[in-house]
Coordinates of C-alpha atoms in Angstrom, one line a residue:
M1 CA 70.7 -36.2 63.1
T2 CA 67.2 -36.4 64.6
D3 CA 64.1 -34.9 63.1
D4 CA 64.0 -32.1 65.8
E5 CA 67.6 -31.2 65.1
R6 CA 67.0 -31.2 61.4
L7 CA 64.0 -28.9 61.8
A8 CA 66.0 -26.5 64.1
K9 CA 68.8 -26.4 61.6
N10 CA 66.4 -25.6 58.7
N11 CA 64.7 -22.8 60.8
T12 CA 68.1 -21.3 61.5
I13 CA 69.1 -21.4 57.9
R14 CA 65.7 -19.8 56.9
E15 CA 66.1 -17.0 59.4
T16 CA 69.7 -16.3 58.3
L17 CA 68.6 -16.1 54.7
K18 CA 65.9 -13.6 55.6
E19 CA 68.4 -11.4 57.5
T20 CA 70.8 -11.5 54.6
K21 CA 68.2 -10.6 52.0
L22 CA 67.0 -7.7 54.3
R23 CA 70.6 -6.4 54.7
H24 CA 71.4 -6.7 50.9
A25 CA 68.2 -4.8 50.0
S26 CA 69.8 -1.6 51.2
M27 CA 73.2 -2.3 49.6
R28 CA 74.5 -1.8 46.1
P29 CA 75.2 -5.0 44.2
F30 CA 77.9 -5.4 41.4
V31 CA 79.7 -8.2 39.7
V32 CA 83.4 -8.5 39.2
E33 CA 85.2 -10.7 36.7
L34 CA 88.3 -12.5 38.1
K35 CA 90.5 -14.5 35.7
L36 CA 91.9 -17.7 37.1
D37 CA 95.6 -18.4 36.7
L38 CA 95.8 -22.2 36.4
K39 CA 99.6 -22.2 36.3
C40 CA 99.6 -22.2 40.1
L41 CA 97.9 -25.7 40.1
N42 CA 99.5 -29.0 39.3
K43 CA 98.4 -31.0 36.3
T44 CA 95.9 -33.2 38.3
E45 CA 94.2 -30.1 39.8
R46 CA 94.0 -28.4 36.4
E47 CA 92.4 -31.4 34.8
K48 CA 90.0 -31.8 37.7
L49 CA 88.8 -28.2 37.4
K50 CA 88.3 -28.5 33.7
S51 CA 86.5 -31.8 34.1
Y52 CA 83.8 -29.9 36.1
F53 CA 82.5 -28.5 32.8
T54 CA 82.5 -31.9 31.1
E55 CA 80.7 -33.6 34.0
C56 CA 78.1 -30.9 34.2
R57 CA 77.4 -31.4 30.5
W58 CA 77.1 -35.2 31.1
L59 CA 74.7 -34.6 34.0
A60 CA 72.6 -32.0 32.1
N61 CA 72.1 -34.2 29.1
Y62 CA 71.3 -37.2 31.3
L63 CA 68.6 -35.1 33.2
I64 CA 67.2 -33.7 29.9
G65 CA 66.8 -37.3 28.6
L66 CA 64.7 -38.4 31.6
D67 CA 60.9 -38.4 31.5
S68 CA 59.0 -36.0 33.7
D69 CA 58.4 -38.5 36.6
A70 CA 62.1 -39.7 36.7
F71 CA 63.3 -36.1 36.6
R72 CA 61.0 -35.1 39.4
T73 CA 62.2 -37.9 41.6
F74 CA 65.9 -37.5 40.8
K75 CA 68.2 -37.6 43.8
T76 CA 71.2 -35.4 43.8
T77 CA 73.2 -38.0 45.7
I78 CA 73.4 -40.1 42.5
R79 CA 76.9 -40.4 41.1
D80 CA 76.5 -43.0 38.4
I81 CA 74.7 -42.0 35.2
T82 CA 74.5 -43.1 31.6
S83 CA 75.0 -41.2 28.4
L84 CA 75.3 -41.8 24.7
D85 CA 78.4 -41.3 22.6
K86 CA 78.5 -39.9 19.0
D87 CA 77.5 -43.4 17.7
K88 CA 74.6 -43.5 20.2
N89 CA 76.2 -46.3 22.3
I90 CA 75.4 -46.3 26.0
I91 CA 78.3 -45.3 28.2
N92 CA 78.4 -45.5 32.0
R93 CA 79.7 -42.3 33.7
H94 CA 80.8 -41.6 37.2
L95 CA 80.7 -38.1 38.5
E96 CA 83.6 -36.9 40.6
M97 CA 82.6 -33.3 41.0
P98 CA 81.3 -31.9 44.4
A99 CA 77.7 -32.7 45.4
K100 CA 76.8 -29.0 45.5
L101 CA 77.5 -28.7 41.7
I102 CA 75.2 -31.6 41.0
Q103 CA 72.5 -29.8 43.0
T104 CA 73.0 -26.5 41.0
V105 CA 72.8 -28.3 37.6
Y106 CA 69.6 -30.0 38.7
S107 CA 68.1 -26.8 40.1
S108 CA 69.0 -24.9 36.9
L109 CA 67.3 -27.4 34.6
K110 CA 64.3 -27.5 37.0
A111 CA 63.9 -23.7 36.7
D112 CA 64.2 -24.0 32.9
K113 CA 61.5 -26.6 32.7
A114 CA 59.2 -24.4 34.9
S115 CA 59.9 -21.5 32.6
L116 CA 58.8 -23.5 29.6
N117 CA 55.7 -24.7 31.4
A118 CA 54.8 -21.1 32.4
K119 CA 55.3 -19.9 28.8
Y120 CA 53.1 -22.7 27.5
H121 CA 50.2 -21.8 29.8
K122 CA 50.6 -18.1 29.0
T123 CA 50.7 -18.3 25.2
G124 CA 48.8 -21.6 24.6
K125 CA 51.4 -22.7 22.1
T126 CA 52.9 -26.2 22.0
Q127 CA 55.2 -26.7 25.0
G128 CA 58.8 -27.0 23.9
E129 CA 61.6 -29.3 25.2
L130 CA 65.0 -28.6 26.5
K131 CA 67.8 -29.3 24.0
F132 CA 70.8 -31.4 24.7
R133 CA 74.0 -29.5 25.4
S134 CA 77.0 -29.7 23.2
E135 CA 78.9 -27.5 25.7
Y136 CA 78.4 -26.4 29.4
N137 CA 80.4 -23.2 29.9
S138 CA 78.7 -21.7 33.0
I139 CA 78.6 -23.4 36.5
E140 CA 76.6 -21.8 39.3
L141 CA 78.4 -21.5 42.6
N142 CA 75.6 -20.5 44.9
Q143 CA 77.0 -20.8 48.4
Y144 CA 79.8 -18.6 49.5
G145 CA 82.1 -20.3 51.9
N146 CA 81.2 -23.7 50.5
T147 CA 81.4 -23.7 46.7
H148 CA 83.8 -20.7 46.6
K149 CA 85.7 -18.4 49.0
I150 CA 87.9 -15.3 48.8
C151 CA 91.2 -15.7 50.6
Y152 CA 92.2 -12.9 53.1
M153 CA 95.6 -11.8 54.3
D154 CA 94.6 -12.7 57.8
E155 CA 92.5 -15.8 57.7
G156 CA 90.9 -15.1 61.0
N157 CA 89.6 -11.6 60.0
S158 CA 87.2 -11.7 57.1
S159 CA 87.0 -7.9 57.0
G160 CA 90.7 -7.5 56.3
K161 CA 92.6 -7.2 53.1
Y162 CA 92.3 -9.7 50.3
R163 CA 94.9 -12.0 48.8
N164 CA 94.9 -12.5 45.0
T165 CA 93.7 -16.1 45.5
V166 CA 90.3 -17.9 45.7
H167 CA 89.2 -21.3 46.8
I168 CA 87.0 -23.4 44.5
A169 CA 85.1 -26.5 45.9
G170 CA 87.0 -29.7 45.3
I171 CA 90.4 -28.0 44.6
R172 CA 92.6 -28.1 47.7
R173 CA 95.1 -25.5 46.6
P174 CA 94.0 -21.8 46.4
I175 CA 93.9 -20.5 42.8
R176 CA 95.6 -17.2 41.9
V177 CA 93.4 -14.7 40.2
S178 CA 93.8 -11.3 38.5
G179 CA 91.3 -8.4 39.0
M180 CA 91.0 -8.5 42.7
D181 CA 91.6 -4.7 42.8
Q182 CA 88.0 -4.2 41.6
I183 CA 86.7 -5.3 45.0
K184 CA 86.4 -2.6 47.6
E185 CA 87.5 -3.4 51.1
G186 CA 84.6 -4.4 53.3
A187 CA 82.5 -5.8 50.5
E188 CA 80.1 -8.7 51.2
F189 CA 80.3 -11.7 48.8
A190 CA 77.4 -13.7 47.5
N191 CA 77.0 -16.3 44.7
A192 CA 79.3 -16.6 41.8
K193 CA 79.6 -18.3 38.4
L194 CA 82.5 -20.3 36.9
I195 CA 82.7 -19.2 33.3
R196 CA 84.7 -21.0 30.6
K197 CA 85.8 -18.8 27.7
P198 CA 88.2 -19.3 24.8
S199 CA 90.7 -17.2 26.6
G200 CA 90.5 -19.1 29.9
I201 CA 88.4 -19.7 33.0
Y202 CA 86.8 -16.8 34.9
L203 CA 85.0 -16.3 38.1
H204 CA 82.0 -13.9 38.0
L205 CA 81.6 -12.9 41.7
T206 CA 78.6 -11.0 43.0
C207 CA 79.5 -8.4 45.7
Y208 CA 77.5 -6.1 47.9
I209 CA 78.7 -2.7 49.2
P210 CA 76.8 -0.1 51.3
A211 CA 74.9 2.3 49.2
K212 CA 76.2 5.9 49.1
E213 CA 74.1 8.4 51.0
S214 CA 74.2 11.8 49.5
N215 CA 72.0 14.8 50.2
D216 CA 73.3 16.7 47.3
R217 CA 70.8 16.4 44.4
K218 CA 72.5 16.4 41.0
E219 CA 71.2 18.6 38.3
L220 CA 69.5 16.4 35.8
K221 CA 70.4 16.8 32.1
P222 CA 67.5 17.6 29.7
A223 CA 65.5 14.8 28.1
I224 CA 66.7 13.4 24.8
G225 CA 65.4 11.1 22.1
V226 CA 67.6 8.4 20.7
D227 CA 67.2 7.0 17.2
M228 CA 69.0 3.8 16.0
G229 CA 70.3 3.5 12.5
I230 CA 72.4 1.5 10.1
R231 CA 74.8 4.1 8.6
T232 CA 75.2 5.8 12.0
T233 CA 74.6 3.6 15.0
I234 CA 73.1 6.1 17.4
I235 CA 71.7 9.6 16.7
T236 CA 70.3 11.9 19.5
S237 CA 67.8 14.7 19.4
E238 CA 70.6 17.0 20.4
G239 CA 72.4 16.3 17.1
D240 CA 75.1 14.0 18.5
K241 CA 76.0 10.9 16.4
Y242 CA 77.9 7.8 17.7
D243 CA 79.3 5.0 15.6
I244 CA 80.2 1.8 17.6
S245 CA 80.8 -0.5 14.6
I246 CA 83.8 -2.7 15.0
R247 CA 84.5 -4.9 11.9
E248 CA 86.2 -8.3 11.8
S249 CA 90.0 -8.0 12.1
E250 CA 92.4 -9.0 9.3
R251 CA 93.9 -11.6 11.7
L252 CA 90.5 -13.3 12.0
K253 CA 90.1 -13.4 8.3
G254 CA 93.6 -14.9 7.9
L255 CA 92.8 -17.6 10.6
Q256 CA 89.6 -18.5 8.8
R257 CA 91.4 -19.0 5.5
K258 CA 94.0 -21.1 7.3
L259 CA 91.3 -23.2 8.9
A260 CA 89.7 -23.9 5.5
R261 CA 93.0 -25.3 4.2
Q262 CA 93.6 -27.7 7.2
T263 CA 92.3 -31.2 7.7
K264 CA 89.2 -31.2 9.8
G265 CA 89.8 -32.8 13.2
S266 CA 93.5 -32.6 13.1
K267 CA 95.6 -31.1 15.9
G268 CA 96.4 -28.0 13.8
W269 CA 92.8 -27.6 12.9
W270 CA 91.8 -27.6 16.6
N271 CA 94.5 -25.1 17.4
T272 CA 93.4 -22.7 14.7
R273 CA 89.8 -23.1 15.7
N274 CA 90.7 -22.1 19.3
R275 CA 92.6 -19.1 18.0
I276 CA 89.5 -18.0 16.0
R277 CA 87.3 -18.3 19.1
R278 CA 89.7 -16.2 21.1
E279 CA 89.8 -13.6 18.4
Y280 CA 86.0 -13.5 18.3
E281 CA 86.0 -13.0 22.1
R282 CA 88.4 -10.0 21.8
I283 CA 86.2 -8.4 19.2
E284 CA 83.1 -9.0 21.3
N285 CA 84.8 -7.5 24.4
R286 CA 85.6 -4.3 22.4
R287 CA 82.0 -4.0 21.2
R288 CA 80.6 -4.6 24.7
D289 CA 83.0 -2.0 26.2
M290 CA 81.9 0.6 23.6
A291 CA 78.2 -0.2 24.2
N292 CA 78.6 0.2 28.0
K293 CA 80.3 3.5 27.7
L294 CA 77.7 4.8 25.2
V295 CA 74.8 3.7 27.4
H296 CA 76.3 5.5 30.4
T297 CA 76.8 8.6 28.3
L298 CA 73.2 8.6 27.2
T299 CA 71.5 7.8 30.5
A300 CA 73.7 9.1 33.3
D301 CA 72.0 11.9 35.2
R302 CA 69.4 12.2 32.4
E303 CA 65.8 13.2 33.1
L304 CA 64.3 11.1 30.3
V305 CA 65.5 9.0 27.4
A306 CA 63.1 8.0 24.7
I307 CA 64.0 5.2 22.3
Q308 CA 62.1 3.1 19.8
D309 CA 61.6 -0.7 20.1
E310 CA 63.5 -1.3 16.8
S311 CA 63.5 -4.8 15.2
I312 CA 67.2 -5.4 15.3
S313 CA 66.9 -9.0 14.3
G314 CA 64.8 -8.0 11.3
W315 CA 67.5 -5.6 10.2
H316 CA 70.1 -8.4 10.6
K317 CA 68.0 -10.8 8.4
G318 CA 67.5 -8.1 5.7
L319 CA 69.8 -6.1 3.5
F320 CA 71.9 -4.8 6.4
G321 CA 73.2 -8.1 8.0
N322 CA 76.9 -7.2 7.9
Q323 CA 76.4 -3.7 9.3
V324 CA 74.2 -4.9 12.2
Q325 CA 76.5 -7.8 12.9
N326 CA 79.6 -5.5 13.2
S327 CA 77.8 -3.1 15.5
A328 CA 76.5 -3.5 19.1
L329 CA 73.0 -2.2 18.4
G330 CA 71.4 -5.2 20.1
T331 CA 73.5 -4.8 23.3
V332 CA 72.8 -1.0 23.4
K333 CA 69.0 -1.6 23.0
Y334 CA 68.9 -4.2 25.7
K335 CA 70.8 -2.1 28.2
L336 CA 68.8 1.0 27.5
K337 CA 65.5 -0.8 28.0
N338 CA 66.6 -1.9 31.5
R339 CA 67.2 1.6 32.7
D340 CA 64.6 3.3 34.9
N341 CA 64.7 6.7 33.0
V342 CA 64.1 5.2 29.6
I343 CA 60.7 5.1 27.8
V344 CA 60.3 2.7 24.9
I345 CA 58.0 3.7 22.0
S346 CA 56.3 1.1 19.9
K347 CA 58.3 -0.1 16.9
W348 CA 55.3 0.6 14.7
F349 CA 55.4 4.3 15.4
P350 CA 56.3 6.2 12.2
S351 CA 59.1 8.3 13.8
T352 CA 60.6 9.0 10.4
K353 CA 57.4 10.0 8.6
M354 CA 55.6 12.2 11.3
C355 CA 56.5 15.9 11.5
P356 CA 57.4 17.0 15.1
E357 CA 55.9 20.4 14.5
C358 CA 52.4 19.8 12.9
G359 CA 52.1 16.0 13.2
H360 CA 51.4 15.3 9.5
K361 CA 52.9 12.2 8.0
H362 CA 54.9 12.1 4.7
D363 CA 56.3 9.1 3.0
M364 CA 60.1 9.0 2.5
T365 CA 62.5 6.7 0.7
L366 CA 65.8 5.5 2.1
S367 CA 67.7 7.7 -0.2
E368 CA 66.1 10.9 1.2
R369 CA 68.4 12.1 4.0
T370 CA 66.6 15.4 4.7
Y371 CA 63.0 15.6 6.0
R372 CA 60.8 18.3 4.5
C373 CA 57.3 18.8 5.7
L374 CA 55.0 19.8 2.9
D375 CA 52.4 21.3 5.3
C376 CA 54.4 23.5 7.7
G377 CA 57.8 23.7 5.9
Y378 CA 59.8 22.0 8.7
T379 CA 63.2 20.9 7.5
E380 CA 65.7 18.8 9.4
D381 CA 68.2 16.0 9.0
R382 CA 66.3 12.7 8.7
D383 CA 67.9 10.9 11.6
I384 CA 67.9 13.9 14.0
K385 CA 64.3 14.6 13.2
A386 CA 63.4 11.0 14.0
A387 CA 65.1 11.4 17.4
K388 CA 63.3 14.6 18.1
T389 CA 60.0 12.9 17.2
L390 CA 60.7 10.1 19.6
L391 CA 61.6 12.6 22.3
L392 CA 58.2 14.3 21.9
A393 CA 56.4 11.0 22.0
G394 CA 58.3 10.0 25.2
Q395 CA 57.5 13.3 26.9
Y396 CA 53.8 12.9 26.0
E397 CA 53.7 9.4 27.4
M398 CA 55.4 10.5 30.6
R399 CA 52.9 13.4 30.9
V400 CA 49.9 11.1 30.3
S401 CA 51.1 8.6 32.9
T402 CA 51.8 11.2 35.5
H403 CA 48.5 13.0 35.0
S404 CA 46.5 9.8 35.2
E405 CA 48.3 8.7 38.3
H406 CA 47.7 12.0 40.2
M407 CA 44.4 13.2 38.7
G408 CA 42.8 9.9 37.8
T409 CA 42.0 11.1 34.3
L410 CA 43.9 11.1 31.0
A411 CA 45.7 14.3 29.9
E412 CA 44.3 16.0 26.8
P413 CA 46.8 16.3 23.8
G414 CA 47.8 19.8 23.2
S415 CA 50.0 20.4 20.1
G416 CA 49.4 19.2 16.6
F417 CA 52.0 16.5 17.1
E418 CA 50.4 15.2 20.3
V419 CA 46.9 15.1 18.6
S420 CA 48.4 13.1 15.6
Y421 CA 50.3 10.8 18.0
E422 CA 47.2 10.1 20.1
N423 CA 45.2 9.4 16.9
W424 CA 47.9 7.0 15.7
K425 CA 47.8 5.2 19.1
Q426 CA 44.0 4.7 18.8
T427 CA 44.3 3.2 15.3
R428 CA 46.9 0.8 16.7
V429 CA 44.5 -0.6 19.3
K430 CA 42.8 -3.8 18.2
P431 CA 39.0 -3.6 18.1
E432 CA 38.5 -6.5 20.6
A433 CA 41.0 -4.9 23.0
A434 CA 39.2 -1.6 22.9
T435 CA 35.9 -3.1 24.0
L436 CA 37.3 -4.7 27.2

């Protein structure tokens, strides 16, 4: 290929990418999880597919061990690398996986190094280093039609019905999958990830479908405040309480006792260890499912949701480690913070101590479950009161931001609570920040 032909090809690819991004900007993306049924492959193909994860780990550790200059000049056409075994002896490795997977591993580590470098320049702290991988369980498949492809009933018509099979780069035979019914007809496919879990190998496929156009405006539900707790996971200002705690199963405890009696490294020990990992995966799936349903219930068609930036990791390290570990508080908080209609209040805000009526603060112990204001006489359940306080703080923040955006000036606090909340905000501002 001549230089002119190469430039023309690159320009064509660049224009195609622009058109695709522009088209996807007006579409709705979603990710489907497809489980691969490896029984349809022969032994050689199964071992080859599983070896992709092993070879990606070899390559990742090899690249992490290179100095900055060698990493920068690394060529993705290289197939022979070296690595160390458990006794730190040098072993020569040869990579059999497709070249596109080598490129994705290198690109991923390059992005990780850039992230570390940006964090170093932003915070001024000592720049960290990437750690060597003991496992590599996620392989990026970033080019549909090359690294992966969905099979159609009519191979000549890509807009037709789908088969329950997919093609993975390097595997000649199509792989049967379950979960294809999640994909709507006419969807556009993009990148994917090959995920290895204790229960099997999955394909996380990104799809795009046309966004629904509806002129009917739904009636929004009133704003609510959401308080997170230990005894009850979620409490709302409307008085609703949700508990999404799922404890470890008796089967898991039995398997852990069995593992303790077995000889470490034996075949039975490894089988029991794999069963334990599958049991943990089932429990995690149940928690994630409950968290997704709860977040949808709280935020769907909701005008405003106010939450507090609680220190979940601090709760886990403290006296409530088991309760936090059995719940999905971290998942709920993360998903709520990523919603557009959610306002996050500072974790230092005294939502439990401040009265929502007059704004006065009163100290409370953990054993006191009912809040009583000594100034105005307001009485309410401790957790529901905290959720109502967060709702008022969120509504005030929304009013202030809207007023400053349209009027160019800050809104004046009105009620006693708003005055107290604004005073608290001023005391939280550092003196050097206030002078800027």
